Amino acid sequence: MSKSHLTRLRLETTDMFFHGFDNYMNYAYPEDEIRPISCLPLTRDQTHPDNIGVNDVLGNYSLTLIDTLSTLAILASSPGQLGLDSLRKFQYGVVLLVKNYGDGTDGMDGQGDRARGFDVDSKVQVFETVIRGVGGLLSAHLFANGVLPIWGKPHQSNGRHDAGSSTDQTTRAQIWLGGFEYNGQLLRLAHDLAKRLLPAFHSRTGIPYPRVNLRHGIPFYVNSPLHEDAETGQCAKEKPISEEATETCSAGAGSLVLEFSTLSRLTGDDRFERLAKRAFWEVWNRRSTIGLVGSGIDAESGFWVHPTTGIGAGIDSFFEYALKSHILLSGIDQPTSAAPLTEFWPIPSFAGSNSLDETRPPFGDVELTSDDFLDVWEEAHAAIKYHMHRDLLHSHYVNVNLNTGSPQAFWIDSLGAYYPGLLTLAGELDEASKSHLLYTALWARYSALPERWSTRDKAVEGGLGWWPGRPEFIESTYYLYRATKDPWYLYVGEMVLEDIKRRCWARCGWAGLQDVRSGELTDRMESFFLGETVKYLFLLFDEDHPLNHLDGPLVFNTEGHPLIIPRSEVNVSSTGSKRASPMTATCPKPPTMLPLTLSVTAARGDLFHAASFTRLNLSRQSGGDHASSAAEFVVDHPSRSIDVSSPTNFTFFPWTLPTEMIPDYGSCDRITAKRSMDIQFPTTHANIMAGQQSLLRTADGLMLNSLEGIRLGLILDGPTYLSKDGVGEESFRIANVGNFLLGRGEKLLIKSDTLGNMVDPSFTRLRDAATVDLMIDTGDLPTNSKRREQGHGEDIAGTADESDLSQTKSIHPSSLGEIRGLLNTFLNQFGGKTDTTSGVSQKGKYHRVPAISATGIGAAPLPDVEETLDPIDGSGSSDPEDLPWRTIFFGGSGCQGKLPTTASANHQILVLKRGECSFSEKLSNVPSFAPSHTALNLVIVVSERGEGARPLLDEVQRTPGGLARPYQIPLVMVNGHPGLYDMLKKSRGIGMKRRYHVRSQGIMVSNLHVV
């Protein structure tokens, strides 16, 4: 894109901003927002206090001005008169705020025309007030004080500090045009506003309540510990008629770290950083066992409110702040202050001075570092990619069950459009580009992003078709352009700019769209439109802006306010990162441009996939059911600047893409379509309802008790199954049982006897030749059970102690057939009932331990013994005497020479430790013996290092005398924690259970576990 073209787009963006800002200042200030159609101010809805869509955000403190100051500061770096005018309006905006709300001090100057600070009777949402109010004031302060750059800023400094202020670290006084002296008023006002939010953190969980009254605190949360002390606490005069909702979203509770950490570092008041980090950690620490964070959580109980989660509404900025907090806090030490949080309410309008330390545990246990936040992001991203990401037809993310990962809803929302930008910051460029294509195609189809769009129906979801001017899509476009410098993203920005001008222009600002399909407008201009959407558009088109070249840990908060912690105000860490495996310190190189092309993205092989997925390719330039919103273009519309007709009928997008960027004779990749099939099992007349009653959820997965009437849906996944040779193979995954959907990592369990000896090309049970389960009975040891340890001349008889068993950790292997994963830990631990009068276990306490057989020329077949079934399921015997192997010899490492003759002649099991010599050498130290049921049947090698592959016997088995052993000894290896060898010593018998797996058409079914 030429410089003149960029200049025109930048000027159009500037005109867009001032059309909204000037009308707000003329017709709505000092109220919070403007109604752009009726040209009236929008204020809090006093008639309907439960109108949270308005009242949560509008706090009656000139929100739009606060939210747009940082945008004015960014525009102030423009060359010429535009920059000077923007700077004057920025400074004038600061002057107006100080005039109306005071300078943040306790003296006479702290009283403004409207309030002393933010002492207003408004119940607001904590999250929105932090990101818009506190974040906007902090960012504007950083610009006003010169920490963030404004090119050509004309100001004078008198060189003195206001030593009487607690914020004198970053408040060097400056004389602005008109004689106004800026000495940190915005920072003090941010401090005042943030202090008024502190009551919300008085919950028992550390998760802040969702709302707070800026004057009265939280009298409506009657269960808060703040109300437990009638003398020093803050008590409601009378109990509210209806209980206030305590549900908050994870984004709202966990997205405070950027603003509060910046505030703490600039003011020296470390309460905010500590509280925000604590809240973040309390949310993260409640993630499910599969690593997913819910979207809604109760601040009082700490329980998840909704079972469904995704990447969009309710959870979005939690992930954003995990990565951005790592960036913001990188290279600086933890706060040095360790003083208790006394004098918690330093605001005159609050009675009492409760200490937060008195109502909750100390905060010293949550000292999150920059590396900790990065660890959270990496784990969260991995869970999202595994459980939510789908690449069928085109890359997208689904909403899943928090605990199982099973798909719950097939829609995406416009808030989720932030995720490609976040992936870009994390260096995941390919994933980011694919995801961004989908949102771009959606915008091209609707000329805006609907609030929700169904990936299943390819239409607006449930009538949620509004677009209130959200910035997330253009934010991601900005990040991707900065990372790739691909001009395709500039044309995406141009499409957004022109569509907004064409569809959202109103006489006094920019209206939101009530329905992206009809073009119906809503009479509201959200503060984030000028504070964030237009800001990202301007920075996208301003290649030379100083923020685009700032060398430092700069981040934009989730409201688009740039923040940075000046290194002069903190202790710079001298130890560096302490992570064991730090991320690559440099960003990945952008993809290489193909020869004779002008854009990598325009030449992508999956560009058409996004158009097809969104049905953009079915759109026509005018008329019809699939008409694009671009057909609404009116020639004489006040915002008209260019033609909107697309030369390619939307096969290529955005519609602003010039024809020279469309590759001649271009082709697309084959659209991703996974092989799938259904298997329907017949139903007998006697069991016509069996299919509906056969599925039972257990702690280990879904148990399928019968196959009668069951329909299984199978999908062919990529190379996920490790063959016995360690080679990745494709595998089927059961995606649904009837209409019940399974998560990607969810297991389907079926009993071996339910399958029987079924042999069918579509569903065949096969025995696992490599892996078995050792069934270890660790109950009370009968007197006739004998074990002998090398070096001792007496029998060892002992009793399995409950305290010892409790130390045995039980973790499920991730997948049947993944041989390396099978050796990691124990699979299950079953409890039994004990007869306390006799001291003998009446029901076997079996530990199921995965074991893998040896391979190589010296490997022998496993012994052919009757399988040991679990007594807990009622199919196996509970009598320990029925276990096939009752005598066990423990030979240490087995590498110190020939073992005693009795080790093989009088014991059925020989247990050895791994290491010190090879597996073949261990077997060569086993004495010769006559094979029998009472002689040696099996050698178990215990690997306690938590790692290991299949044991290799690379030599023919030999006796201690060097002769070829006539009777080969079977060997298996088990892998566990350091207590495994000792646990085996307590065993009173060992059995073996074969493992089975199912193949369909010769392909492994990876998530079907035969038990």
Short mmCIF file of C-alpha atoms in Angstrom, two decimals, residues 776-782 785 787 798 839-846 878-880 883 885-888 983-990:
data_model
loop_
_atom_site.label_atom_id
_atom_site.label_comp_id
_atom_site.label_asym_id
_atom_site.label_seq_id
_atom_site.Cartn_x
_atom_site.Cartn_y
_atom_site.Cartn_z
CA ILE A 776 -1.21 -56.32 43.11
CA ASP A 777 -2.93 -57.27 46.37
CA THR A 778 -1.59 -55.16 49.22
CA GLY A 779 -4.01 -56.42 51.88
CA ASP A 780 -3.01 -57.99 55.21
CA LEU A 781 -0.40 -60.69 54.59
CA PRO A 782 -1.50 -64.20 55.59
CA SER A 785 2.65 -66.05 52.24
CA ARG A 787 8.77 -63.35 50.49
CA GLY A 798 4.28 -57.99 56.87
CA GLY A 839 -7.22 -58.18 60.71
CA VAL A 840 -7.64 -59.93 57.35
CA SER A 841 -8.88 -58.02 54.30
CA GLN A 842 -12.26 -59.40 53.34
CA LYS A 843 -12.10 -57.77 49.93
CA GLY A 844 -8.87 -57.56 47.98
CA LYS A 845 -7.17 -54.16 47.76
CA TYR A 846 -5.83 -54.42 44.23
CA SER A 878 -11.99 -61.53 46.53
CA ASP A 879 -9.95 -64.42 47.95
CA PRO A 880 -6.22 -63.65 47.81
CA LEU A 883 -4.11 -65.00 42.77
CA TRP A 885 1.50 -65.84 42.12
CA ARG A 886 1.94 -65.81 45.88
CA THR A 887 5.70 -66.14 46.47
CA ILE A 888 7.93 -63.19 45.64
CA MET A 983 4.87 -51.23 47.82
CA LEU A 984 5.59 -54.50 46.05
CA LYS A 985 7.28 -55.72 49.22
CA LYS A 986 3.96 -55.34 51.01
CA SER A 987 2.07 -57.31 48.39
CA ARG A 988 0.65 -60.69 49.35
CA GLY A 989 -0.01 -61.79 45.82
CA ILE A 990 0.18 -60.73 42.21
#
